[in-house]
Amino acid sequence: MLKRKDLLGLIDVTAEEIQEILDVATDMKRHLREGDKQLPYLQGKTATILFYENSTRTRTSFELAAKYLGATVINIAAGTSSVAKGETLVDTGKTLDAQLNDFLIMRHPMGGAPYLLAKVAKAGVLNAGDGMNEHPTQALLDMLTMRETFGSLEGLKVAIVGDIKHSRVAKSNLFGLKKMGAEVRMFAPQTLIPKGIDQMGAKLCSSKEEALDGADVVMGLRIQLERQQAGNFPSLNEYAQFYGIEGKALAYANPNAIIMHPGPVNRGVELTGKVIDHEKSRIEEQVFSGIAVRMAVLKLLNDYREYNK
Ligand code: CP
């Protein structure tokens, strides 16, 4: 059982907890593959999805996960809520608590926002991405996809290439994968590498070839134009030429390597169209893993709430 009210980041989640989430998610995925979408562990519970930023994959998969578990699900888009009238996050949290919500699933542009919500809310808070900080369920679904392919995360060589500075996915993957015994390599333009990421355990590489050499997993990251000022690289064309993953670069990786990307992808920038659609690409499998992982996390957090009633 996860012994926590909230899932805010992988920085403070243990290897044992990750293992447990992935084991339950594997079971959930088996049920889904068999067409079994009614697993009523959250029957009678309410989950509110509160997104202050755009999303396709994360929002829909949290909604599907909660509904497959039997919960009542409410969706709030920031633009249509009282946030647009000036209500604070703390007051929003208290309001949603007063409505007896069991879970608040939040995406927010400010790093740390879910931590603030979790402090004031009685409901369990799930971080669905907070600014440039963390995106824990994305890293968990990535790890599930890798573990399914290779059987274990221990000793895997994972090359992450792209806009690491603005990426909450890169940070959550670094925290999670290191705890599970994987090697995490990173390659990006100097301007897109956050200070201190090597001290957090990343192996910084000075070329695409070095990053991909013998890699088991090749993960591209989206260039987050919405979070950066101009000047981090000369042009998207040049970025694609020097940092994009194309067929030639893949030849350096392990012959059994898989290709991953959290999405959304800028087709032809981080990955060429051919690499996205390559037989080794697991991008669609990652999306499927996302539902199972979110079901697992909701179930385990709910088990803890029930145990502590
Ligand atoms: N990977 C991810 O977070 O995608 P969305 O922005 O579509 O949710």
XYZ file of C-alpha atoms and ligand atoms in Angstrom:
317
model
C 0.000 0.000 0.000
C 1.248 3.521 -0.754
C 1.505 5.244 2.613
C 0.661 8.741 1.390
C -2.341 10.995 0.873
C -1.011 12.620 -2.317
C 1.232 11.883 -5.281
C 3.120 15.108 -5.937
C 6.485 14.062 -7.359
C 8.872 11.137 -7.662
C 11.594 13.005 -5.766
C 10.303 11.594 -2.469
C 8.784 8.302 -3.654
C 10.766 5.159 -2.809
C 11.845 2.366 -5.165
C 9.453 0.029 -3.295
C 6.541 2.400 -3.908
C 7.411 2.676 -7.621
C 7.604 -1.117 -7.821
C 4.178 -1.420 -6.207
C 2.588 1.141 -8.562
C 4.078 -0.608 -11.605
C 2.917 -4.039 -10.373
C -0.666 -2.820 -9.864
C -0.541 -0.961 -13.219
C 0.574 -4.173 -14.955
C -2.476 -5.898 -13.530
C -4.731 -2.994 -14.602
C -3.280 -3.130 -18.107
C -4.022 -6.857 -18.327
C -7.664 -6.187 -17.399
C -7.922 -3.401 -19.985
C -6.393 -5.593 -22.695
C -9.016 -8.235 -21.908
C -11.702 -5.567 -22.428
C -12.498 -5.339 -18.722
C -13.078 -1.637 -18.040
C -15.161 -1.997 -14.882
C -12.932 -2.321 -11.834
C -14.987 -0.546 -9.167
C -12.281 0.165 -6.561
C -13.407 3.831 -6.445
C -17.179 3.211 -6.435
C -18.868 6.056 -4.521
C -15.781 8.279 -4.720
C -15.434 11.633 -6.499
C -12.457 12.925 -8.459
C -12.208 16.485 -9.752
C -9.861 17.239 -12.609
C -8.558 20.780 -12.374
C -6.373 21.802 -15.312
C -4.847 25.280 -15.583
C -2.863 24.270 -18.689
C -3.716 22.497 -21.937
C -3.584 18.722 -22.167
C -4.804 15.888 -24.355
C -3.236 12.686 -22.985
C -3.017 13.346 -19.247
C -6.473 14.865 -18.770
C -8.326 12.240 -20.777
C -6.418 9.308 -19.290
C -7.022 10.493 -15.724
C -10.717 10.836 -16.576
C -10.860 7.372 -18.151
C -8.882 5.866 -15.252
C -11.194 7.330 -12.601
C -14.315 6.320 -14.562
C -13.082 2.748 -15.159
C -12.581 2.560 -11.367
C -16.203 3.623 -10.840
C -15.651 7.178 -9.537
C -17.803 10.199 -10.316
C -15.613 12.590 -12.295
C -15.921 16.372 -12.580
C -13.831 18.419 -15.033
C -12.903 22.024 -14.361
C -11.049 24.118 -16.925
C -9.407 27.148 -15.291
C -10.865 29.501 -17.896
C -14.436 28.561 -16.975
C -14.004 28.369 -13.181
C -14.061 31.070 -10.500
C -10.243 31.163 -10.800
C -10.942 33.470 -13.755
C -12.724 35.800 -11.260
C -9.685 35.927 -8.994
C -10.291 33.023 -6.579
C -7.037 31.768 -5.047
C -5.799 28.202 -5.308
C -6.213 27.759 -1.537
C -9.846 28.927 -1.658
C -10.508 26.726 -4.683
C -9.101 23.762 -2.715
C -11.301 24.543 0.323
C -14.357 24.840 -1.944
C -13.685 21.472 -3.588
C -13.123 19.928 -0.133
C -16.483 21.279 1.044
C -18.043 19.347 -1.831
C -16.528 16.158 -0.349
C -14.166 15.426 -3.218
C -11.917 12.447 -2.604
C -9.280 13.321 -5.208
C -8.100 16.517 -6.871
C -6.069 15.979 -10.035
C -4.278 19.170 -10.939
C -2.092 20.533 -13.728
C -0.698 24.014 -13.118
C 1.885 26.256 -14.844
C 3.603 27.090 -11.533
C 6.047 24.570 -10.081
C 4.953 23.669 -6.542
C 1.254 24.557 -6.969
C 0.059 20.975 -6.169
C 2.152 21.008 -2.975
C 0.243 24.106 -1.814
C -3.109 22.517 -2.713
C -2.161 19.290 -0.911
C -1.364 21.255 2.273
C -4.825 22.779 2.503
C -7.008 20.040 0.960
C -8.349 16.992 2.779
C -8.741 15.341 -0.637
C -5.819 13.413 -2.093
C -3.939 15.566 -4.600
C -2.379 14.116 -7.755
C 0.118 16.233 -9.650
C -0.656 16.042 -13.372
C 2.281 18.341 -14.217
C 3.424 21.493 -12.384
C 5.370 23.972 -14.481
C 8.962 22.850 -15.038
C 8.997 20.803 -11.817
C 7.530 17.270 -12.095
C 5.060 15.083 -13.980
C 5.145 11.935 -11.832
C 2.477 9.853 -13.568
C 4.140 10.474 -16.958
C 7.433 9.057 -15.636
C 5.587 6.115 -14.078
C 3.893 5.284 -17.382
C 7.241 5.622 -19.136
C 8.822 3.227 -16.626
C 5.924 0.789 -17.035
C 6.425 0.810 -20.820
C 10.189 0.227 -20.419
C 9.716 -2.513 -17.824
C 7.238 -4.339 -20.050
C 9.761 -4.330 -22.895
C 12.903 -5.230 -20.972
C 11.510 -7.058 -17.914
C 13.401 -4.821 -15.463
C 14.595 -1.225 -15.145
C 17.819 -2.221 -13.370
C 20.853 -1.415 -15.543
C 18.818 0.050 -18.451
C 20.563 2.807 -20.402
C 18.034 5.575 -21.057
C 19.018 8.461 -23.374
C 16.857 11.576 -23.008
C 17.376 14.108 -25.800
C 15.670 17.482 -26.098
C 14.472 20.437 -24.061
C 15.524 19.178 -20.644
C 15.532 22.604 -19.001
C 11.782 23.135 -19.350
C 10.839 19.472 -18.953
C 8.994 18.174 -15.897
C 8.979 14.776 -17.646
C 12.798 14.661 -17.712
C 13.035 15.451 -14.001
C 10.433 12.893 -12.908
C 12.048 10.249 -15.124
C 15.476 11.061 -13.704
C 14.241 10.711 -10.096
C 12.283 7.525 -10.813
C 14.732 5.746 -13.103
C 17.753 6.396 -10.863
C 15.875 4.879 -7.909
C 15.148 1.807 -10.036
C 18.828 1.353 -10.961
C 18.815 2.718 -14.537
C 21.455 4.953 -16.115
C 19.997 8.253 -17.327
C 21.903 10.088 -20.056
C 20.922 13.550 -21.220
C 21.807 15.504 -24.337
C 20.589 18.982 -25.313
C 21.933 22.352 -26.402
C 23.899 23.888 -23.494
C 21.147 26.488 -23.118
C 18.528 23.791 -22.512
C 20.347 21.914 -19.730
C 19.263 22.970 -16.235
C 22.027 23.783 -13.754
C 22.755 20.969 -11.309
C 20.957 18.183 -13.220
C 24.213 16.148 -13.227
C 24.356 16.430 -9.420
C 20.867 14.877 -9.396
C 22.316 11.812 -11.134
C 22.054 12.548 -14.864
C 25.002 11.647 -17.085
C 25.456 14.662 -19.379
C 26.631 13.784 -22.902
C 28.424 16.033 -25.334
C 27.081 14.483 -28.550
C 24.000 12.669 -29.802
C 26.214 9.681 -30.631
C 27.573 9.535 -27.065
C 24.041 9.719 -25.631
C 22.658 7.027 -27.920
C 25.674 4.686 -27.829
C 24.261 1.298 -26.743
C 21.125 2.969 -25.335
C 18.147 0.701 -24.598
C 15.683 3.573 -24.612
C 15.844 6.654 -26.826
C 13.475 9.300 -25.503
C 12.850 12.566 -27.330
C 11.440 15.576 -25.510
C 9.296 18.338 -26.946
C 10.780 21.783 -27.501
C 8.577 23.810 -25.145
C 8.363 27.050 -27.087
C 5.641 28.314 -24.734
C 8.024 28.262 -21.741
C 11.138 29.783 -23.253
C 12.388 33.105 -24.491
C 13.897 33.299 -27.966
C 17.608 32.577 -28.268
C 18.077 29.099 -26.788
C 18.931 27.752 -30.256
C 19.261 29.411 -33.671
C 16.219 27.911 -35.449
C 13.944 24.890 -35.326
C 15.575 23.615 -38.544
C 19.041 23.731 -36.995
C 17.727 22.208 -33.767
C 16.254 19.305 -35.760
C 19.529 18.838 -37.639
C 21.782 18.696 -34.553
C 19.487 17.440 -31.768
C 16.625 15.716 -33.578
C 16.509 11.911 -33.610
C 16.597 10.426 -37.094
C 17.323 6.971 -38.494
C 21.093 7.486 -38.657
C 21.338 8.361 -34.963
C 19.282 5.293 -34.017
C 22.029 3.075 -35.471
C 24.181 3.938 -32.400
C 21.581 2.521 -29.991
C 21.145 -1.076 -28.832
C 19.621 -3.035 -31.758
C 16.660 -3.823 -29.452
C 16.251 -0.188 -28.382
C 12.808 1.359 -28.140
C 11.820 4.911 -29.105
C 9.749 6.969 -26.696
C 8.309 10.491 -26.442
C 5.841 11.777 -23.831
C 3.930 13.753 -26.455
C 2.780 15.992 -27.873
C 5.487 15.642 -30.546
C 6.648 18.395 -32.869
C 6.837 16.056 -35.875
C 10.106 16.587 -37.759
C 11.741 18.541 -34.888
C 12.505 16.204 -31.941
C 11.872 13.056 -33.984
C 11.491 12.598 -37.724
C 8.144 11.276 -38.952
C 9.845 7.967 -39.802
C 11.188 7.593 -36.251
C 7.770 8.401 -34.734
C 6.153 5.707 -36.899
C 9.089 3.258 -36.600
C 8.328 -0.332 -35.547
C 10.433 0.306 -32.433
C 8.349 3.321 -31.440
C 6.380 2.835 -28.193
C 4.666 6.240 -28.256
C 1.139 4.821 -28.553
C 1.932 2.121 -25.983
C 2.973 4.930 -23.593
C -0.489 6.457 -24.006
C -2.118 3.106 -23.161
C 0.204 2.661 -20.165
C -0.973 6.091 -18.988
C -4.495 4.865 -18.246
C -3.237 1.803 -16.337
C -0.722 3.788 -14.270
C -3.306 6.406 -13.333
C -5.766 3.665 -12.353
C -3.050 2.092 -10.188
C -2.143 5.352 -8.459
C -5.796 6.237 -7.782
C -6.479 2.740 -6.412
C -3.431 2.742 -4.134
C -4.087 6.268 -2.794
C -7.706 5.278 -2.182
C -6.618 2.114 -0.311
C -4.574 4.357 2.007
C -7.538 6.718 2.578
C -9.796 3.783 3.408
C -7.200 2.292 5.775
C -6.896 5.605 7.655
C -10.637 6.331 7.971
N 2.552 13.961 -21.993
C 1.623 14.874 -21.651
O 1.608 15.395 -20.532
O 0.740 15.178 -22.646
P -0.491 16.178 -22.521
O 0.075 17.563 -22.382
O -1.283 15.993 -23.795
O -1.276 15.804 -21.298
